[in-house]
Amino acid sequence: MHAADLATARHLLRPRRVVVTHLAEAETLIDHLMLPGAGVNLYKEPDEPNVVTWGVPGEPAGWSNQSQCASFITAVLRRAHPSWARSRYFARHFDSISPFARDYQRVFAAGGTRRFRPVARVADLRPGDLIAIDYANAQETNTGHVVMVRRMHGVYVAPNPRLNFEGEIQYAVQVADCTAEPHGLAGVGNYEDFPDTRIVGEQQSQGVGYGHMMFYASELTGEFTRYRWSVNSGSAGVFGVEERPVSAARVIAG
């Protein structure tokens, strides 16, 4: 399939929805980096610089990514909302011009800002919302994970009853993110229904892409209770919010 045809096919497969500027910018970058001849798409090491480049549409060689989960999100926000998403804004509200996942989670949990409105209920998440996880590991890097919601797939009931919890509702969420570990294992369980673009056959790649995560909510309050990295994650890969806090926010553009 030619590059133009591939891009068209991906566009047609996209769910119809209201355009969210920062999600559109993230998708445009990711889509170009999946085309033949695209630039590098890497999950960077801590001592490497963040480099996220939007090139000329239709010319994949000029697009590239070398970032981590949080720095990718920050780069997308800077591009989509240049009037406010600047170094001064992030330094003021996140104590860093390039926040880590832990910083995003902390600010969301504390009530957000005028530009980041907390979303308490998992069922209320919309495309473009951000979900941040704090691994609570006291590390200077790899502090957690932050993703952008691309699509809500709705309620999911796992075939394995140990992955369903009494008093909780599980949701399958398609996300756009940057990671060194794609979400899932090809050919295992229900992976084909909730795939990751960085997994092709037996080959896995890193960097930005689309994947699926599973988030749980309290039946009583609707708030986050736990999460799984992918539909394949077993009971050992389920983390409660008391162990790894999870918070979400909606980006207010105007």
Tab-separated table of C-alpha atoms in Angstrom:
chain	number	residue	atom	x	y	z
A	1	MET	CA	0.000	0.000	0.000
A	2	HIS	CA	1.333	3.451	-0.896
A	3	ALA	CA	2.031	5.920	1.904
A	4	ALA	CA	-0.834	8.194	0.846
A	5	ASP	CA	-3.247	5.260	0.735
A	6	LEU	CA	-2.105	4.098	4.173
A	7	ALA	CA	-2.658	7.537	5.664
A	8	THR	CA	-6.113	7.718	4.074
A	9	ALA	CA	-7.035	4.291	5.412
A	10	ARG	CA	-6.029	5.251	8.942
A	11	HIS	CA	-8.028	8.468	8.675
A	12	LEU	CA	-11.147	6.579	7.571
A	13	LEU	CA	-10.791	4.131	10.452
A	14	ARG	CA	-10.662	6.943	12.990
A	15	PRO	CA	-13.781	7.365	15.131
A	16	ARG	CA	-15.839	10.422	14.158
A	17	ARG	CA	-15.745	13.084	16.863
A	18	VAL	CA	-15.340	16.737	17.632
A	19	VAL	CA	-11.816	17.862	16.770
A	20	VAL	CA	-9.644	18.357	19.853
A	21	THR	CA	-6.619	20.370	18.767
A	22	HIS	CA	-3.952	18.687	20.879
A	23	LEU	CA	-5.266	15.206	20.096
A	24	ALA	CA	-5.262	16.052	16.390
A	25	GLU	CA	-1.634	17.196	16.646
A	26	ALA	CA	-0.683	13.992	18.461
A	27	GLU	CA	-2.462	11.852	15.878
A	28	THR	CA	-0.865	13.670	12.958
A	29	LEU	CA	2.595	13.062	14.404
A	30	ILE	CA	1.919	9.414	15.229
A	31	ASP	CA	0.323	8.709	11.848
A	32	HIS	CA	3.303	10.155	9.972
A	33	LEU	CA	5.755	8.180	12.091
A	34	MET	CA	3.967	4.956	11.106
A	35	LEU	CA	4.527	5.634	7.400
A	36	PRO	CA	7.397	4.088	5.401
A	37	GLY	CA	10.468	6.322	5.406
A	38	ALA	CA	9.518	8.176	8.582
A	39	GLY	CA	12.109	9.672	10.907
A	40	VAL	CA	13.178	8.164	14.214
A	41	ASN	CA	10.554	7.236	16.791
A	42	LEU	CA	12.264	6.484	20.086
A	43	TYR	CA	11.660	6.436	23.810
A	44	LYS	CA	14.585	8.508	25.008
A	45	GLU	CA	17.092	7.794	27.753
A	46	PRO	CA	17.134	10.205	30.733
A	47	ASP	CA	20.333	11.929	29.582
A	48	GLU	CA	19.133	12.441	26.003
A	49	PRO	CA	17.349	15.605	24.832
A	50	ASN	CA	13.641	15.750	24.048
A	51	VAL	CA	13.213	16.180	20.298
A	52	VAL	CA	9.694	16.061	18.830
A	53	THR	CA	9.398	17.347	15.268
A	54	TRP	CA	6.311	17.954	13.149
A	55	GLY	CA	7.383	18.030	9.518
A	56	VAL	CA	5.646	18.747	6.224
A	57	PRO	CA	2.372	16.809	5.779
A	58	GLY	CA	2.834	13.906	3.393
A	59	GLU	CA	6.632	13.886	3.794
A	60	PRO	CA	7.260	11.385	6.619
A	61	ALA	CA	11.061	11.740	6.612
A	62	GLY	CA	10.766	15.162	8.239
A	63	TRP	CA	8.822	13.903	11.264
A	64	SER	CA	10.549	12.485	14.337
A	65	ASN	CA	10.170	11.706	18.016
A	66	GLN	CA	12.672	11.204	20.805
A	67	SER	CA	10.832	11.703	24.062
A	68	GLN	CA	9.354	10.071	27.134
A	69	CYS	CA	5.696	9.830	28.086
A	70	ALA	CA	5.429	13.198	29.828
A	71	SER	CA	7.758	15.139	27.537
A	72	PHE	CA	5.747	13.895	24.539
A	73	ILE	CA	2.523	15.193	26.100
A	74	THR	CA	4.192	18.502	26.929
A	75	ALA	CA	5.510	18.848	23.369
A	76	VAL	CA	2.034	18.230	21.956
A	77	LEU	CA	0.486	20.819	24.281
A	78	ARG	CA	3.154	23.373	23.376
A	79	ARG	CA	2.453	22.905	19.675
A	80	ALA	CA	-1.335	22.833	19.950
A	81	HIS	CA	-1.702	25.711	22.427
A	82	PRO	CA	1.262	28.083	21.927
A	83	SER	CA	-0.581	31.039	23.475
A	84	TRP	CA	-0.307	29.558	26.977
A	85	ALA	CA	1.550	26.202	26.957
A	86	ARG	CA	4.961	27.778	27.416
A	87	SER	CA	7.941	27.219	29.697
A	88	ARG	CA	6.742	29.906	32.110
A	89	TYR	CA	3.324	28.265	32.453
A	90	PHE	CA	4.720	24.804	33.175
A	91	ALA	CA	7.326	26.179	35.574
A	92	ARG	CA	4.662	28.100	37.483
A	93	HIS	CA	2.101	25.313	37.808
A	94	PHE	CA	4.215	22.142	37.613
A	95	ASP	CA	7.529	23.374	39.064
A	96	SER	CA	9.278	22.321	35.851
A	97	ILE	CA	9.373	23.470	32.236
A	98	SER	CA	9.211	19.770	31.310
A	99	PRO	CA	7.059	18.025	33.936
A	100	PHE	CA	7.303	14.322	34.701
A	101	ALA	CA	4.267	12.032	34.939
A	102	ARG	CA	4.379	12.416	38.723
A	103	ASP	CA	4.084	16.194	38.345
A	104	TYR	CA	1.049	15.913	36.081
A	105	GLN	CA	-0.648	13.522	38.499
A	106	ARG	CA	0.093	15.747	41.485
A	107	VAL	CA	-1.367	18.852	39.856
A	108	PHE	CA	-4.454	17.024	38.567
A	109	ALA	CA	-5.089	15.504	42.008
A	110	ALA	CA	-4.693	18.872	43.722
A	111	GLY	CA	-7.491	20.438	41.681
A	112	GLY	CA	-5.753	21.219	38.419
A	113	THR	CA	-5.361	24.706	36.981
A	114	ARG	CA	-7.432	26.976	34.772
A	115	ARG	CA	-6.098	25.026	31.785
A	116	PHE	CA	-6.356	21.554	33.331
A	117	ARG	CA	-9.784	20.733	34.737
A	118	PRO	CA	-9.874	17.517	36.799
A	119	VAL	CA	-12.017	14.627	35.546
A	120	ALA	CA	-12.899	12.517	38.570
A	121	ARG	CA	-15.111	9.846	36.982
A	122	VAL	CA	-13.632	7.361	34.509
A	123	ALA	CA	-16.903	7.249	32.562
A	124	ASP	CA	-16.664	11.010	31.974
A	125	LEU	CA	-13.361	10.799	30.102
A	126	ARG	CA	-13.375	12.187	26.552
A	127	PRO	CA	-10.913	12.133	23.648
A	128	GLY	CA	-8.044	14.502	24.415
A	129	ASP	CA	-8.220	14.114	28.198
A	130	LEU	CA	-5.002	13.289	30.034
A	131	ILE	CA	-4.551	10.449	32.531
A	132	ALA	CA	-1.493	10.549	34.781
A	133	ILE	CA	-0.143	7.779	37.010
A	134	ASP	CA	2.386	8.259	39.806
A	135	TYR	CA	4.438	5.109	40.393
A	136	ALA	CA	5.323	6.436	43.865
A	137	ASN	CA	8.804	4.981	43.428
A	138	ALA	CA	10.890	7.965	44.618
A	139	GLN	CA	12.871	7.844	41.370
A	140	GLU	CA	14.071	10.993	39.657
A	141	THR	CA	13.052	9.644	36.241
A	142	ASN	CA	10.492	7.031	35.202
A	143	THR	CA	8.190	8.546	37.807
A	144	GLY	CA	5.013	7.143	36.285
A	145	HIS	CA	3.089	7.303	33.049
A	146	VAL	CA	0.852	9.849	31.351
A	147	VAL	CA	-1.357	9.255	28.319
A	148	MET	CA	-3.855	11.083	26.141
A	149	VAL	CA	-7.279	9.505	25.704
A	150	ARG	CA	-8.056	8.738	22.072
A	151	ARG	CA	-11.215	6.691	22.450
A	152	MET	CA	-13.381	5.257	25.203
A	153	HIS	CA	-14.385	1.695	24.347
A	154	GLY	CA	-16.779	1.405	27.253
A	155	VAL	CA	-17.231	-1.265	29.909
A	156	TYR	CA	-15.035	-4.353	29.642
A	157	VAL	CA	-15.507	-7.644	31.473
A	158	ALA	CA	-12.356	-9.761	31.524
A	159	PRO	CA	-12.638	-13.492	30.699
A	160	ASN	CA	-10.463	-14.125	33.752
A	161	PRO	CA	-12.684	-13.478	36.803
A	162	ARG	CA	-9.633	-12.521	38.877
A	163	LEU	CA	-9.355	-9.387	36.739
A	164	ASN	CA	-12.895	-8.271	37.598
A	165	PHE	CA	-13.391	-6.741	41.031
A	166	GLU	CA	-16.575	-6.593	43.073
A	167	GLY	CA	-17.971	-3.080	43.294
A	168	GLU	CA	-15.848	-1.855	40.391
A	169	ILE	CA	-16.351	-1.268	36.666
A	170	GLN	CA	-13.541	-1.856	34.186
A	171	TYR	CA	-13.169	0.377	31.114
A	172	ALA	CA	-11.088	-0.206	27.987
A	173	VAL	CA	-9.437	3.035	26.881
A	174	GLN	CA	-7.498	3.651	23.676
A	175	VAL	CA	-4.597	5.997	24.365
A	176	ALA	CA	-1.951	7.948	22.489
A	177	ASP	CA	1.362	7.864	24.323
A	178	CYS	CA	5.118	7.418	24.224
A	179	THR	CA	6.522	4.275	25.802
A	180	ALA	CA	9.344	1.753	25.653
A	181	GLU	CA	6.871	-1.030	26.474
A	182	PRO	CA	3.866	-1.310	24.137
A	183	HIS	CA	0.496	-2.159	25.635
A	184	GLY	CA	-0.120	-5.869	25.157
A	185	LEU	CA	1.098	-9.156	23.715
A	186	ALA	CA	0.074	-10.112	20.181
A	187	GLY	CA	-1.917	-13.319	19.947
A	188	VAL	CA	-2.679	-13.512	23.659
A	189	GLY	CA	-6.245	-13.362	24.964
A	190	ASN	CA	-8.333	-10.481	23.612
A	191	TYR	CA	-5.320	-8.542	22.335
A	192	GLU	CA	-6.636	-8.329	18.764
A	193	ASP	CA	-9.631	-6.336	20.025
A	194	PHE	CA	-7.392	-3.918	21.935
A	195	PRO	CA	-4.084	-3.760	20.008
A	196	ASP	CA	-1.053	-1.495	20.036
A	197	THR	CA	0.345	0.027	16.836
A	198	ARG	CA	3.904	-0.608	18.072
A	199	ILE	CA	3.363	-4.364	17.948
A	200	VAL	CA	3.420	-5.884	14.458
A	201	GLY	CA	3.451	-9.663	14.488
A	202	GLU	CA	6.297	-10.751	16.745
A	203	GLN	CA	8.076	-7.406	16.424
A	204	GLN	CA	7.745	-4.662	19.023
A	205	SER	CA	8.892	-1.076	18.660
A	206	GLN	CA	9.051	1.884	21.009
A	207	GLY	CA	8.175	5.553	20.891
A	208	VAL	CA	4.807	7.144	20.184
A	209	GLY	CA	1.786	5.165	19.068
A	210	TYR	CA	-1.722	4.036	19.947
A	211	GLY	CA	-2.432	1.362	22.531
A	212	HIS	CA	-5.076	0.298	25.024
A	213	MET	CA	-5.110	0.424	28.809
A	214	MET	CA	-7.715	-0.811	31.260
A	215	PHE	CA	-8.924	1.536	33.993
A	216	TYR	CA	-11.231	0.584	36.862
A	217	ALA	CA	-13.788	2.768	38.616
A	218	SER	CA	-15.819	2.495	41.790
A	219	GLU	CA	-19.451	1.596	41.108
A	220	LEU	CA	-20.391	3.969	43.914
A	221	THR	CA	-18.393	7.085	43.000
A	222	GLY	CA	-17.167	6.426	39.458
A	223	GLU	CA	-13.647	7.433	40.497
A	224	PHE	CA	-10.423	5.610	39.613
A	225	THR	CA	-9.705	2.527	41.723
A	226	ARG	CA	-6.963	0.722	39.770
A	227	TYR	CA	-5.504	0.126	36.306
A	228	ARG	CA	-3.865	-2.478	34.074
A	229	TRP	CA	-1.195	-1.724	31.460
A	230	SER	CA	-3.019	-3.725	28.777
A	231	VAL	CA	-5.806	-6.194	28.149
A	232	ASN	CA	-3.172	-8.944	28.552
A	233	SER	CA	-1.938	-7.837	31.975
A	234	GLY	CA	-2.565	-10.484	34.620
A	235	SER	CA	-3.440	-10.016	38.277
A	236	ALA	CA	0.199	-9.232	39.113
A	237	GLY	CA	-0.048	-6.271	36.738
A	238	VAL	CA	-3.077	-4.699	38.416
A	239	PHE	CA	-2.200	-1.628	40.488
A	240	GLY	CA	-4.588	0.057	42.908
A	241	VAL	CA	-4.651	3.820	43.346
A	242	GLU	CA	-3.457	3.459	46.936
A	243	GLU	CA	-0.228	2.024	45.498
A	244	ARG	CA	-0.032	4.086	42.321
A	245	PRO	CA	-2.238	7.206	42.360
A	246	VAL	CA	-4.157	7.934	39.142
A	247	SER	CA	-5.700	11.285	38.185
A	248	ALA	CA	-7.143	12.746	34.997
A	249	ALA	CA	-7.773	16.201	33.597
A	250	ARG	CA	-9.350	17.896	30.588
A	251	VAL	CA	-7.291	20.469	28.730
A	252	ILE	CA	-9.138	23.789	28.485
A	253	ALA	CA	-7.844	25.401	25.324
A	254	GLY	CA	-9.554	28.782	25.346
